[in-house]
GROMACS .gro file of C-alpha atoms in nm:
model
  335
    1MET     CA    1   3.756   3.357   0.637
    2SER     CA    2   3.432   3.495   0.779
    3PRO     CA    3   3.465   3.810   0.991
    4SER     CA    4   3.420   3.759   1.365
    5ILE     CA    5   3.252   3.965   1.632
    6LYS     CA    6   3.601   4.084   1.734
    7ASP     CA    7   3.655   4.218   1.381
    8VAL     CA    8   3.329   4.411   1.405
    9ALA     CA    9   3.430   4.556   1.744
   10GLU     CA   10   3.766   4.672   1.607
   11ARG     CA   11   3.608   4.830   1.297
   12ALA     CA   12   3.346   5.012   1.508
   13GLY     CA   13   3.593   5.109   1.781
   14VAL     CA   14   3.385   4.951   2.059
   15SER     CA   15   3.410   4.649   2.287
   16VAL     CA   16   3.299   4.299   2.198
   17GLY     CA   17   3.035   4.332   2.471
   18THR     CA   18   2.888   4.637   2.299
   19VAL     CA   19   2.861   4.450   1.969
   20SER     CA   20   2.690   4.164   2.155
   21ASN     CA   21   2.443   4.410   2.306
   22VAL     CA   22   2.364   4.555   1.964
   23LEU     CA   23   2.289   4.203   1.837
   24ASN     CA   24   2.100   4.073   2.140
   25ARG     CA   25   1.991   4.367   2.359
   26PRO     CA   26   1.982   4.677   2.137
   27GLU     CA   27   1.781   4.873   2.395
   28ARG     CA   28   2.095   4.891   2.613
   29VAL     CA   29   2.295   5.076   2.347
   30SER     CA   30   2.268   5.440   2.239
   31GLU     CA   31   2.131   5.500   1.890
   32SER     CA   32   2.455   5.652   1.761
   33THR     CA   33   2.664   5.356   1.887
   34ARG     CA   34   2.414   5.110   1.746
   35GLN     CA   35   2.432   5.271   1.401
   36THR     CA   36   2.815   5.267   1.413
   37VAL     CA   37   2.816   4.894   1.494
   38LEU     CA   38   2.554   4.816   1.228
   39ALA     CA   39   2.763   5.005   0.971
   40ALA     CA   40   3.069   4.795   1.065
   41ILE     CA   41   2.862   4.476   1.035
   42SER     CA   42   2.746   4.580   0.689
   43GLU     CA   43   3.093   4.680   0.570
   44LEU     CA   44   3.252   4.353   0.687
   45GLY     CA   45   2.964   4.129   0.578
   46PHE     CA   46   2.942   3.983   0.928
   47VAL     CA   47   2.681   3.708   0.983
   48ARG     CA   48   2.601   3.621   1.342
   49ASN     CA   49   2.622   3.256   1.454
   50SER     CA   50   2.270   3.213   1.593
   51SER     CA   51   2.323   2.841   1.655
   52ALA     CA   52   2.615   2.908   1.890
   53ALA     CA   53   2.420   3.177   2.074
   54GLN     CA   54   2.120   2.948   2.112
   55LEU     CA   55   2.333   2.661   2.240
   56ARG     CA   56   2.491   2.892   2.500
   57ALA     CA   57   2.145   3.004   2.607
   58GLY     CA   58   2.017   2.647   2.608
   59THR     CA   59   1.736   2.720   2.361
   60SER     CA   60   1.684   2.687   1.987
   61ARG     CA   61   1.450   2.864   1.748
   62SER     CA   62   1.425   2.574   1.505
   63ILE     CA   63   1.183   2.281   1.486
   64GLY     CA   64   1.209   1.962   1.284
   65LEU     CA   65   0.945   1.832   1.043
   66ILE     CA   66   0.975   1.474   0.917
   67VAL     CA   67   0.728   1.368   0.647
   68LEU     CA   68   0.680   1.038   0.463
   69ASP     CA   69   0.705   1.161   0.105
   70MET     CA   70   0.754   1.518  -0.014
   71ALA     CA   71   0.657   1.407  -0.366
   72ASN     CA   72   0.304   1.372  -0.229
   73PRO     CA   73   0.128   1.712  -0.252
   74PHE     CA   74  -0.053   1.632   0.075
   75PHE     CA   75   0.273   1.678   0.267
   76HIS     CA   76   0.362   1.987   0.065
   77TYR     CA   77   0.052   2.163   0.196
   78VAL     CA   78   0.100   2.030   0.550
   79ALA     CA   79   0.454   2.171   0.544
   80LYS     CA   80   0.321   2.502   0.414
   81GLY     CA   81   0.087   2.525   0.715
   82VAL     CA   82   0.373   2.441   0.952
   83GLU     CA   83   0.597   2.708   0.800
   84GLU     CA   84   0.325   2.973   0.820
   85VAL     CA   85   0.295   2.927   1.197
   86ALA     CA   86   0.670   2.892   1.249
   87ASP     CA   87   0.732   3.216   1.063
   88GLU     CA   88   0.464   3.397   1.266
   89LEU     CA   89   0.619   3.279   1.593
   90GLY     CA   90   0.984   3.330   1.505
   91TYR     CA   91   1.087   2.969   1.442
   92ALA     CA   92   1.267   2.810   1.148
   93VAL     CA   93   1.166   2.470   1.010
   94VAL     CA   94   1.414   2.192   0.927
   95LEU     CA   95   1.233   1.973   0.671
   96CYS     CA   96   1.323   1.603   0.636
   97ASP     CA   97   1.177   1.340   0.400
   98SER     CA   98   1.193   0.985   0.539
   99ASP     CA   99   1.078   0.843   0.202
  100ASP     CA  100   0.880   0.584   0.401
  101GLN     CA  101   1.209   0.422   0.514
  102ALA     CA  102   1.252   0.336   0.881
  103ALA     CA  103   1.632   0.363   0.874
  104ARG     CA  104   1.615   0.705   0.713
  105GLU     CA  105   1.357   0.820   0.969
  106ASP     CA  106   1.586   0.705   1.254
  107ARG     CA  107   1.880   0.890   1.102
  108TYR     CA  108   1.683   1.214   1.071
  109LEU     CA  109   1.561   1.188   1.430
  110GLN     CA  110   1.920   1.148   1.543
  111VAL     CA  111   2.038   1.445   1.334
  112LEU     CA  112   1.758   1.669   1.462
  113GLU     CA  113   1.837   1.578   1.821
  114GLU     CA  114   2.207   1.645   1.763
  115GLN     CA  115   2.113   1.983   1.616
  116ARG     CA  116   1.919   2.054   1.937
  117VAL     CA  117   1.597   2.146   1.760
  118ARG     CA  118   1.334   2.271   2.002
  119GLY     CA  119   1.080   2.008   1.902
  120VAL     CA  120   0.982   1.762   1.630
  121LEU     CA  121   0.674   1.726   1.410
  122ILE     CA  122   0.660   1.383   1.249
  123THR     CA  123   0.448   1.160   1.032
  124PRO     CA  124   0.607   0.839   1.157
  125ILE     CA  125   0.622   0.511   0.973
  126GLU     CA  126   0.531   0.348   1.304
  127VAL     CA  127   0.366   0.552   1.579
  128SER     CA  128   0.591   0.387   1.835
  129SER     CA  129   0.958   0.335   1.747
  130LYS     CA  130   1.258   0.304   1.979
  131ARG     CA  131   1.424   0.627   1.867
  132LEU     CA  132   1.100   0.827   1.868
  133ASP     CA  133   1.012   0.694   2.214
  134ALA     CA  134   1.363   0.778   2.338
  135LEU     CA  135   1.335   1.131   2.197
  136ARG     CA  136   1.016   1.189   2.395
  137LYS     CA  137   1.164   1.042   2.713
  138ARG     CA  138   1.461   1.277   2.688
  139GLY     CA  139   1.220   1.569   2.692
  140THR     CA  140   1.204   1.679   2.328
  141PRO     CA  141   0.845   1.787   2.252
  142THR     CA  142   0.694   1.578   1.973
  143VAL     CA  143   0.369   1.608   1.776
  144LEU     CA  144   0.234   1.333   1.549
  145VAL     CA  145   0.108   1.465   1.215
  146ASP     CA  146  -0.156   1.271   1.018
  147ARG     CA  147  -0.134   1.004   1.285
  148HIS     CA  148  -0.341   0.937   1.594
  149ASP     CA  149  -0.277   0.698   1.880
  150PRO     CA  150  -0.418   0.773   2.228
  151ARG     CA  151  -0.163   0.534   2.380
  152VAL     CA  152   0.124   0.767   2.291
  153ASN     CA  153   0.200   1.043   2.540
  154CYS     CA  154   0.220   1.340   2.302
  155CYS     CA  155   0.000   1.567   2.092
  156SER     CA  156  -0.136   1.453   1.758
  157VAL     CA  157  -0.321   1.609   1.466
  158ALA     CA  158  -0.502   1.389   1.217
  159VAL     CA  159  -0.816   1.340   1.010
  160ASP     CA  160  -1.082   1.082   1.093
  161ASP     CA  161  -1.001   0.837   0.816
  162VAL     CA  162  -1.275   0.594   0.916
  163ILE     CA  163  -1.529   0.867   0.838
  164GLY     CA  164  -1.339   0.941   0.515
  165GLY     CA  165  -1.366   0.580   0.402
  166GLN     CA  166  -1.731   0.579   0.497
  167LEU     CA  167  -1.799   0.891   0.289
  168ALA     CA  168  -1.640   0.728  -0.015
  169GLY     CA  169  -1.830   0.403   0.038
  170ASN     CA  170  -2.163   0.577   0.093
  171HIS     CA  171  -2.117   0.776  -0.227
  172LEU     CA  172  -2.038   0.469  -0.436
  173THR     CA  173  -2.314   0.248  -0.295
  174GLU     CA  174  -2.567   0.530  -0.338
  175LEU     CA  175  -2.470   0.534  -0.706
  176GLY     CA  176  -2.564   0.164  -0.720
  177HIS     CA  177  -2.218   0.005  -0.713
  178GLU     CA  178  -2.215  -0.339  -0.552
  179ARG     CA  179  -1.849  -0.431  -0.620
  180ILE     CA  180  -1.578  -0.193  -0.507
  181THR     CA  181  -1.204  -0.243  -0.538
  182TYR     CA  182  -1.001  -0.070  -0.269
  183PHE     CA  183  -0.656   0.025  -0.402
  184SER     CA  184  -0.452   0.063  -0.087
  185GLY     CA  185  -0.100   0.127   0.030
  186PRO     CA  186   0.040  -0.108   0.296
  187LEU     CA  187  -0.243  -0.194   0.535
  188THR     CA  188   0.010  -0.169   0.818
  189LEU     CA  189  -0.030   0.209   0.772
  190ARG     CA  190  -0.310   0.316   0.998
  191GLN     CA  191  -0.470   0.557   0.753
  192CYS     CA  192  -0.497   0.278   0.493
  193SER     CA  193  -0.659   0.035   0.737
  194ASP     CA  194  -0.887   0.306   0.881
  195ARG     CA  195  -1.012   0.403   0.534
  196LEU     CA  196  -1.084   0.038   0.461
  197GLN     CA  197  -1.271   0.009   0.789
  198GLY     CA  198  -1.488   0.306   0.691
  199LEU     CA  199  -1.555   0.148   0.351
  200HIS     CA  200  -1.666  -0.173   0.530
  201HIS     CA  201  -1.911   0.027   0.744
  202ALA     CA  202  -2.062   0.198   0.438
  203VAL     CA  203  -2.101  -0.125   0.240
  204ALA     CA  204  -2.261  -0.304   0.537
  205SER     CA  205  -2.496  -0.009   0.593
  206ALA     CA  206  -2.607  -0.044   0.229
  207GLY     CA  207  -2.711  -0.404   0.298
  208LEU     CA  208  -2.417  -0.563   0.116
  209ASP     CA  209  -2.173  -0.823   0.241
  210PRO     CA  210  -1.833  -0.645   0.274
  211ASP     CA  211  -1.643  -0.973   0.221
  212SER     CA  212  -1.792  -1.023  -0.125
  213ALA     CA  213  -1.851  -0.657  -0.221
  214ILE     CA  214  -1.499  -0.528  -0.142
  215ASP     CA  215  -1.183  -0.647  -0.309
  216VAL     CA  216  -0.857  -0.515  -0.162
  217VAL     CA  217  -0.552  -0.458  -0.383
  218GLU     CA  218  -0.248  -0.365  -0.176
  219ALA     CA  219   0.043  -0.176  -0.335
  220PRO     CA  220   0.387  -0.151  -0.168
  221ALA     CA  221   0.360   0.229  -0.146
  222MET     CA  222   0.099   0.500  -0.199
  223ASN     CA  223   0.211   0.652  -0.528
  224ALA     CA  224   0.082   0.680  -0.884
  225ARG     CA  225   0.341   0.452  -1.045
  226LEU     CA  226   0.279   0.149  -0.822
  227ALA     CA  227  -0.097   0.202  -0.832
  228HIS     CA  228  -0.081   0.207  -1.211
  229GLU     CA  229   0.115  -0.119  -1.213
  230VAL     CA  230  -0.121  -0.311  -0.986
  231ALA     CA  231  -0.431  -0.170  -1.158
  232ARG     CA  232  -0.297  -0.251  -1.506
  233ALA     CA  233  -0.235  -0.610  -1.399
  234ARG     CA  234  -0.583  -0.622  -1.249
  235PHE     CA  235  -0.756  -0.497  -1.564
  236ALA     CA  236  -0.548  -0.731  -1.782
  237GLU     CA  237  -0.689  -1.022  -1.583
  238GLY     CA  238  -1.040  -0.917  -1.689
  239ASP     CA  239  -1.147  -0.757  -1.361
  240HIS     CA  240  -1.497  -0.612  -1.405
  241THR     CA  241  -1.540  -0.418  -1.083
  242THR     CA  242  -1.748  -0.106  -1.142
  243ALA     CA  243  -1.596   0.118  -0.875
  244ALA     CA  244  -1.255   0.192  -0.727
  245PHE     CA  245  -1.176   0.366  -0.400
  246CYS     CA  246  -0.811   0.467  -0.373
  247ALA     CA  247  -0.618   0.535  -0.052
  248ASN     CA  248  -0.496   0.868  -0.190
  249ASP     CA  249  -0.523   1.082  -0.501
  250LEU     CA  250  -0.183   0.981  -0.637
  251MET     CA  251  -0.300   0.620  -0.641
  252ALA     CA  252  -0.628   0.731  -0.799
  253LEU     CA  253  -0.436   0.903  -1.079
  254GLY     CA  254  -0.244   0.580  -1.141
  255VAL     CA  255  -0.565   0.375  -1.147
  256LEU     CA  256  -0.729   0.628  -1.379
  257ARG     CA  257  -0.439   0.604  -1.626
  258ALA     CA  258  -0.451   0.223  -1.617
  259ALA     CA  259  -0.827   0.222  -1.670
  260LEU     CA  260  -0.815   0.457  -1.967
  261SER     CA  261  -0.527   0.258  -2.121
  262ALA     CA  262  -0.734  -0.061  -2.084
  263GLY     CA  263  -1.028   0.101  -2.263
  264ARG     CA  264  -1.236   0.139  -1.949
  265ARG     CA  265  -1.454   0.449  -1.964
  266VAL     CA  266  -1.456   0.660  -1.648
  267PRO     CA  267  -1.708   0.686  -1.490
  268ARG     CA  268  -1.934   0.478  -1.720
  269ASP     CA  269  -1.735   0.155  -1.680
  270LEU     CA  270  -1.542   0.244  -1.367
  271ALA     CA  271  -1.616   0.509  -1.106
  272ILE     CA  272  -1.310   0.630  -0.914
  273VAL     CA  273  -1.284   0.803  -0.575
  274GLY     CA  274  -0.952   0.933  -0.444
  275TYR     CA  275  -0.843   1.073  -0.109
  276ASP     CA  276  -0.674   1.404  -0.007
  277ASP     CA  277  -0.824   1.627  -0.280
  278ILE     CA  278  -0.484   1.747  -0.396
  279GLU     CA  279  -0.469   2.024  -0.655
  280PHE     CA  280  -0.406   1.775  -0.938
  281ALA     CA  281  -0.733   1.592  -0.861
  282ALA     CA  282  -0.946   1.861  -1.025
  283ASP     CA  283  -0.712   1.882  -1.324
  284ALA     CA  284  -0.692   1.509  -1.406
  285ALA     CA  285  -0.791   1.377  -1.750
  286VAL     CA  286  -1.119   1.293  -1.581
  287PRO     CA  287  -1.151   1.524  -1.274
  288LEU     CA  288  -1.143   1.307  -0.964
  289THR     CA  289  -1.404   1.276  -0.695
  290SER     CA  290  -1.204   1.284  -0.373
  291ILE     CA  291  -1.218   1.295   0.004
  292SER     CA  292  -1.090   1.637   0.105
  293GLN     CA  293  -0.861   1.695   0.402
  294PRO     CA  294  -0.777   2.040   0.547
  295THR     CA  295  -0.405   1.990   0.485
  296GLN     CA  296  -0.277   2.338   0.570
  297GLN     CA  297  -0.494   2.345   0.882
  298ILE     CA  298  -0.337   2.015   0.988
  299GLY     CA  299   0.010   2.169   0.953
  300ARG     CA  300  -0.089   2.488   1.133
  301ALA     CA  301  -0.257   2.307   1.422
  302ALA     CA  302   0.041   2.074   1.467
  303ALA     CA  303   0.291   2.361   1.467
  304GLN     CA  304   0.084   2.561   1.717
  305LEU     CA  305   0.067   2.266   1.956
  306LEU     CA  306   0.442   2.204   1.928
  307VAL     CA  307   0.542   2.567   1.986
  308GLU     CA  308   0.300   2.592   2.278
  309GLU     CA  309   0.466   2.289   2.441
  310CYS     CA  310   0.813   2.427   2.367
  311ASP     CA  311   0.740   2.774   2.507
  312HIS     CA  312   0.510   2.678   2.796
  313PRO     CA  313   0.592   2.321   2.903
  314GLU     CA  314   0.470   2.379   3.259
  315THR     CA  315   0.112   2.460   3.151
  316HIS     CA  316   0.088   2.259   2.828
  317ALA     CA  317  -0.164   1.975   2.812
  318HIS     CA  318  -0.141   1.717   2.533
  319GLN     CA  319  -0.425   1.729   2.280
  320GLN     CA  320  -0.545   1.489   2.013
  321VAL     CA  321  -0.693   1.705   1.737
  322MET     CA  322  -0.912   1.522   1.487
  323PHE     CA  323  -1.044   1.697   1.175
  324LYS     CA  324  -1.338   1.566   0.973
  325PRO     CA  325  -1.298   1.504   0.597
  326GLU     CA  326  -1.547   1.603   0.328
  327LEU     CA  327  -1.660   1.446   0.000
  328VAL     CA  328  -1.588   1.651  -0.315
  329VAL     CA  329  -1.780   1.512  -0.616
  330ARG     CA  330  -1.640   1.550  -0.967
  331GLU     CA  331  -1.671   1.379  -1.307
  332SER     CA  332  -1.498   1.052  -1.211
  333THR     CA  333  -1.816   0.934  -1.035
  334THR     CA  334  -2.083   1.146  -1.201
  335PRO     CA  335  -2.352   0.915  -1.347
   0.00000   0.00000   0.00000
């Protein structure tokens, strides 16, 4: 059985109130008494129940972070940025992976609310869901991460994916490609549809007809395995597109593997552009050209906005932060 605060008081020969002061208001206790209590804590192996203390005070020093897929390095670096800020400001982060499942996302939102987290950072499957809307209405600060929707009354931090798609399209058309296959995740995801929209702009600006120049291949999820499957089937059908733009780098790695297995030379037969510029992109069998996002900055900015709203709700004003992506050229598109 874990030692209690009463056990510490008895060992130190002081009152429970004195032990509480040592833990919460050490400036009210003499140095000699404080050292006596700390020695008793060490001897007994006492661990304070911060959750109980925070519930009594009506505040928490934890925030929730719900991401779509922790297997995706993009979210790893976003989480790293969040944790950096949380650590600096004295908060702990409760990390949840929805695995792109609405039911799982709902369950995590419920658990975080039951745990009385101070606020929630989330990359939602849908920007507006009943449970997420209810969480906001009940006063829990919420920040959308890698999502942007001006209709939602909360802060958001994202990257301009239309510009990202345009950068990829401009690069490929400038290299002379007139047929581009867009390997996408579900187009119901805003970043997938926004990147396609940017690709349309670039192709039209190059004087090509987007309807005939762009072929869209939609995978059920944005991962390497599913991208490999749909690309392998595509190449087996004799597809002769000369360029591929992929909705993220994991998909690009899957397409690259399928292309090489089918005997397609990259970039001579097929140029490939990914998105996110994850660490693995530069280390691929053929280093990937990619659209770079400031992932840790996204996490840091989102955490700063959330903590600001938690600590200063009376002066906080919602912000929609939008970063701009950059093109990083590597061997997968080099002529």
